[in-house]
Every structure is written in structure tokens, then in C-alpha cells.
PDB file of C-alpha atoms in Angstrom:
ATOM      1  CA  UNK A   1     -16.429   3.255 -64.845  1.00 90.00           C
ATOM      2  CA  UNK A   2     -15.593   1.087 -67.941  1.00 93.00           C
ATOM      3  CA  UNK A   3     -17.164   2.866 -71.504  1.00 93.00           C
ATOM      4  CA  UNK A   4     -16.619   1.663 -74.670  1.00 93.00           C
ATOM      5  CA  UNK A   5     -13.733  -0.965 -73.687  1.00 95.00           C
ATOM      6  CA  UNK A   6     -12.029   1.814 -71.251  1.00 97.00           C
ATOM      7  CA  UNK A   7     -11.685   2.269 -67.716  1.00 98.00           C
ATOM      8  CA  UNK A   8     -12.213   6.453 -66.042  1.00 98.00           C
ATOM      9  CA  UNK A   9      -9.242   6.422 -63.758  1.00 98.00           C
ATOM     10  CA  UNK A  10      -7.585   9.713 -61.781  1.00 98.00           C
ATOM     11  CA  UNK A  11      -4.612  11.172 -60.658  1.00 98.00           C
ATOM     12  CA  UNK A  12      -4.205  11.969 -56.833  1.00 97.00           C
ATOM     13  CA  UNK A  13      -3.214  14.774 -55.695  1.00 95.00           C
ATOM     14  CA  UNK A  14      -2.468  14.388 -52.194  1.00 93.00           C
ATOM     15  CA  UNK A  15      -1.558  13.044 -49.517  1.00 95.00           C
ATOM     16  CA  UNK A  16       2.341  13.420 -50.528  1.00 96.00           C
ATOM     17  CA  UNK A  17       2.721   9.955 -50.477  1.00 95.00           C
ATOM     18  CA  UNK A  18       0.061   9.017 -53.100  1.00 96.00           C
ATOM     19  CA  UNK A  19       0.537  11.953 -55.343  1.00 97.00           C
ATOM     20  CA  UNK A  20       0.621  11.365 -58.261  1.00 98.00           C
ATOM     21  CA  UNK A  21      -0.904   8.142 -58.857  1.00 98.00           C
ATOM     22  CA  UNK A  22      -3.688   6.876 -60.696  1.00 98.00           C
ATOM     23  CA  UNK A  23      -6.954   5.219 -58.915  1.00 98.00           C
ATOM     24  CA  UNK A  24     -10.491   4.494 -58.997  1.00 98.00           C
ATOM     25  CA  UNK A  25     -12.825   7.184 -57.771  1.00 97.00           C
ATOM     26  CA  UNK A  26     -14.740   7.082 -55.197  1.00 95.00           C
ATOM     27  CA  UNK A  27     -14.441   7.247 -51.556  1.00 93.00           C
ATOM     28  CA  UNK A  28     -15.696   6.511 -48.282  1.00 94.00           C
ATOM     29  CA  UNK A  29     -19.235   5.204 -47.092  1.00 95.00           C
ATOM     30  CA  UNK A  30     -20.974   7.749 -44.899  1.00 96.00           C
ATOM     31  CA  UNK A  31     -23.754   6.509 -41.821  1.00 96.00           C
ATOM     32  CA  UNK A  32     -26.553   5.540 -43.665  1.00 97.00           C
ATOM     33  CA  UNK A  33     -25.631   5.411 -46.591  1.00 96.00           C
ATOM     34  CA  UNK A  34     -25.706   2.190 -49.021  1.00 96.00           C
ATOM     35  CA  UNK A  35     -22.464   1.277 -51.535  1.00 94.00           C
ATOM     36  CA  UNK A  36     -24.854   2.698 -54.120  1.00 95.00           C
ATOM     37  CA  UNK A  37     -25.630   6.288 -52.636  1.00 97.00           C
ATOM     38  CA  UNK A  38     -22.228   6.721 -51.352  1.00 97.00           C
ATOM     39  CA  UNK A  39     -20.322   6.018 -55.103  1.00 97.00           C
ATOM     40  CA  UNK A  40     -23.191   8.107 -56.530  1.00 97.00           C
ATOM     41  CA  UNK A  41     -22.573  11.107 -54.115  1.00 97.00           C
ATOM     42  CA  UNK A  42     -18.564  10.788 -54.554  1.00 97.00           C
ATOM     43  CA  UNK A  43     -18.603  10.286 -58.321  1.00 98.00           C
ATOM     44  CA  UNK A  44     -20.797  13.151 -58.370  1.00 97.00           C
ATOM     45  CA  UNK A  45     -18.551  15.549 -55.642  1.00 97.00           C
ATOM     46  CA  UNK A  46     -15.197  13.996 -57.473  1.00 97.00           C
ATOM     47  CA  UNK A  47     -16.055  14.496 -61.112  1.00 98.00           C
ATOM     48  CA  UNK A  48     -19.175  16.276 -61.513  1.00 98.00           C
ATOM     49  CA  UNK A  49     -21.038  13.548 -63.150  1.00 98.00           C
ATOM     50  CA  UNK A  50     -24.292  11.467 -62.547  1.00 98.00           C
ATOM     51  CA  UNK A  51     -24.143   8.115 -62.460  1.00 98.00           C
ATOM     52  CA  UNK A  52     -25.927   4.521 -61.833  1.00 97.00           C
ATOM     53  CA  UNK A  53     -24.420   2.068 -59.625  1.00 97.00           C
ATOM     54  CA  UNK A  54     -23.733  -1.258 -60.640  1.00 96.00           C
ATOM     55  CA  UNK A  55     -22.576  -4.697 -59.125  1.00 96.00           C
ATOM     56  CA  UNK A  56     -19.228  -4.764 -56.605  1.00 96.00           C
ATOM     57  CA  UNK A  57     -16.364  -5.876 -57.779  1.00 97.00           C
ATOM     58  CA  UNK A  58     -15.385  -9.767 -56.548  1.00 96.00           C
ATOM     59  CA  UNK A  59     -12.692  -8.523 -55.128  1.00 95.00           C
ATOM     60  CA  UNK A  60     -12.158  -7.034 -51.567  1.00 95.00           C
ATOM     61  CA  UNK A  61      -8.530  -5.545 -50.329  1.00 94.00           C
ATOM     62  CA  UNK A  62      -7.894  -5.090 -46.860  1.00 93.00           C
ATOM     63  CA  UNK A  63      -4.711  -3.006 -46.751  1.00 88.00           C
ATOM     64  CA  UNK A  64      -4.408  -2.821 -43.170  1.00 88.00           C
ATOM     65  CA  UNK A  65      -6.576  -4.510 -40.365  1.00 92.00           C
ATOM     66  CA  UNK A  66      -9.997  -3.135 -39.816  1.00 90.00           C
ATOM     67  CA  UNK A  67      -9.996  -0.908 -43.761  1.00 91.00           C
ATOM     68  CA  UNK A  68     -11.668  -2.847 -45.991  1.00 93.00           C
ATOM     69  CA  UNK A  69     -11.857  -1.741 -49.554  1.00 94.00           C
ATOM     70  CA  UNK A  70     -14.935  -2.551 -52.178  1.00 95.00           C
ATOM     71  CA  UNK A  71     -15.232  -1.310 -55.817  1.00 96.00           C
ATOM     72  CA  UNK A  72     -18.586  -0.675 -57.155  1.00 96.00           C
ATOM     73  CA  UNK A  73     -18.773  -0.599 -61.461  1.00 97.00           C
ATOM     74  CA  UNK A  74     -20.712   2.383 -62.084  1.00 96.00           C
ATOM     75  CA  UNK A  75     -22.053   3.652 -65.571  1.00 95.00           C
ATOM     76  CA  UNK A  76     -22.651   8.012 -66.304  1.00 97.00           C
ATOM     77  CA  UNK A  77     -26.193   8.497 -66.299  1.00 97.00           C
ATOM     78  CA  UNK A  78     -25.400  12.478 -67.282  1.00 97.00           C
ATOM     79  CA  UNK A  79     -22.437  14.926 -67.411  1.00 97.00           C
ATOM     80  CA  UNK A  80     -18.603  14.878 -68.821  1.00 97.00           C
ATOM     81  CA  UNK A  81     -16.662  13.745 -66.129  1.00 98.00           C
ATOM     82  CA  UNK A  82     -14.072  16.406 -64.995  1.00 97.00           C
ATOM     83  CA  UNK A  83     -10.933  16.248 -62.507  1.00 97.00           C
ATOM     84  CA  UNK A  84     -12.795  18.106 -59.810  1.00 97.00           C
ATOM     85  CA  UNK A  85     -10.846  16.747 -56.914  1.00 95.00           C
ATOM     86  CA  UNK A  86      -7.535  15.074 -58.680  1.00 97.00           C
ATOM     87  CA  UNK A  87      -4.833  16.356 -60.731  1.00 98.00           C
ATOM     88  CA  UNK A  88      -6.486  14.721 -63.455  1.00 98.00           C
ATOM     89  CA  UNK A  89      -8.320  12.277 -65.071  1.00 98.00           C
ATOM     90  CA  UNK A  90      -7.865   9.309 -67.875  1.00 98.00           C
ATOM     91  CA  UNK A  91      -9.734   6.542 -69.813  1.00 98.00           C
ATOM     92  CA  UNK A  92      -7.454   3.711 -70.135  1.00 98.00           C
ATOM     93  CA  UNK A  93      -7.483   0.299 -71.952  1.00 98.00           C
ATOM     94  CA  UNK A  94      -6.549  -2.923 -70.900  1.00 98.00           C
ATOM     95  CA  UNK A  95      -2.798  -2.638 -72.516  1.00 98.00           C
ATOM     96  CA  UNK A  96      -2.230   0.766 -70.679  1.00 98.00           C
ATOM     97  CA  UNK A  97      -3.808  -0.676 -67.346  1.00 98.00           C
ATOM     98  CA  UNK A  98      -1.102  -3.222 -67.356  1.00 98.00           C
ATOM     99  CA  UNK A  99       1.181  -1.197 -68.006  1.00 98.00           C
ATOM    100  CA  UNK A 100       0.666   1.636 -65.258  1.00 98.00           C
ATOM    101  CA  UNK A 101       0.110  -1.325 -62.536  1.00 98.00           C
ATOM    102  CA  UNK A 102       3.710  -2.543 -64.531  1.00 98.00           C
ATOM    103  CA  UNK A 103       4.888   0.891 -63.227  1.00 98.00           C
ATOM    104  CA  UNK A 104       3.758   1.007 -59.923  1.00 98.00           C
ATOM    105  CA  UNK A 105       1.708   4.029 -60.833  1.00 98.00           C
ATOM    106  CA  UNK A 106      -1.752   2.927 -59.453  1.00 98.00           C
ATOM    107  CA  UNK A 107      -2.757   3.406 -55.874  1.00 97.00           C
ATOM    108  CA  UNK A 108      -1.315   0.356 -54.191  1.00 95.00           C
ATOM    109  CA  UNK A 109      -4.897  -0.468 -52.435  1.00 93.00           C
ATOM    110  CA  UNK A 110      -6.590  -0.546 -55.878  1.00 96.00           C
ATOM    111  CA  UNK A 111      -4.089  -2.698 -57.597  1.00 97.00           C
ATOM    112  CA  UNK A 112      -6.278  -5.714 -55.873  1.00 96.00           C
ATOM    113  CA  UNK A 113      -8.547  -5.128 -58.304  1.00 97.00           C
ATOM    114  CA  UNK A 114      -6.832  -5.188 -61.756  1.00 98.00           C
ATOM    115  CA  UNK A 115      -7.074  -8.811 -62.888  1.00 97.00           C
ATOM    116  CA  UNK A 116     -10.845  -8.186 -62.926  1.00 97.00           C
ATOM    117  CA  UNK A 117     -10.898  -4.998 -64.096  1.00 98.00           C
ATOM    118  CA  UNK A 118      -8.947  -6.427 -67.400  1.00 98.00           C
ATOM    119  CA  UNK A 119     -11.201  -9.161 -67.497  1.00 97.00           C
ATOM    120  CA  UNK A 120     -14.232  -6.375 -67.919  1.00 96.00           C
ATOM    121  CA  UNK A 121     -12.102  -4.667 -70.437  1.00 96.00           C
ATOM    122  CA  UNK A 122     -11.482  -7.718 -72.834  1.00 91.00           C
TER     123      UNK A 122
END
């Protein structure tokens, strides 16, 4: 989610190996269900906020054969969004995007995705 020239990212807190780091929300498409429904249903279960699904991101990372990875912009229709399932959560700019992918402290699956994020951003 990108408001007012920022970018909702959050913390993991497990599995050991990811802890820590920042990512997009979201998660996993269930049977049935569309990209829209399923962002909608794990924005909502993740941080307790409505929201409106947008268009994908151009982008798709395939960090291992047969796991394929899409990003869906998404805009809150209702609620303040709360770390429900993460350590925590963060609006970033473009300058502090950089500079946690600088780090290595994004998710490395989601670091496909930051050339376009920063292009949303700017």
C-alpha cells in the first residue's frame, strides 16, 4: 500500500530465518479465490484493515521453481492498519526503501519488486 508518497511495509516474525525483516503483506492465494479476494482477506487477517485491490505489480519473482510471487497495489478502504501478525509495521519513503534493500533488510523474494515500487513513490 503506497499513501501519501509512502509504502505500509512489516516486520516478520518468523520463520527464524526471515525474522526480522521487512516485506509486503499479504500472502497466499486460497482455491477459488481471485488476486483481489485473497490480498483483501490477508490485508484484512494481517493488519486489521479494509482495503480495495488495485493493479499487479509488472513484476513477477520466482524464487524457486514452481513459487511464483505477484504483488497486488492495494489502497485502505477503512481501518488503521495494525501489526496483527508481524513484529511490526512501517510507512517508508523512497530514500528509506533504498536504504533497507541497501541493508539486506527486506525479504529477499520481495526485493524483485523495489525498482517499481520507487518508481510509484517518486
Amino acid at each position: 500500500m503506497i499513501e501519501s508518497g509512502r509504502l505500509l511495509l512489516a516486520q516478520r516474525a518468523y520463520p527464524p530465518e526471515l525474522a526480522g525483516l521487512w516485506e509486503l503483506p499479504g500472502g497466499k492465494v486460497e482455491t477459488g479465490e481471485t488476486l483481489a479476494d485473497a490480498l483483501v482477506r490477508e490485508l484484512c487477517e494481517e493488519l486489521d484493515v479494509e482495503v480495495s485491490a488495485g493493479d499487479r505489480l509488472d513484476v513477477v519473482v520466482r524464487p524457486k521453481p514452481g513459487l511464483e510471487l505477484v504483488a497486488v497495489r492495494a489502497r485502505i478502504v477503512s481501518g488503521m492498519p495494525r501489526a496483527v501478525e508481524h513484529r511490526a509495521i512501517r510507512w517508508v519513503a523512497a530514500d528509506e526503501l533504498v536504504e533497507l534493500d541497501r541493508r539486506g533488510a527486506l525479504v529477499p523474494g520481495d526485493r524483485g519488486w523495489v525498482p517499481e515500487l520507487l518508481a510509484d513513490l517518486r
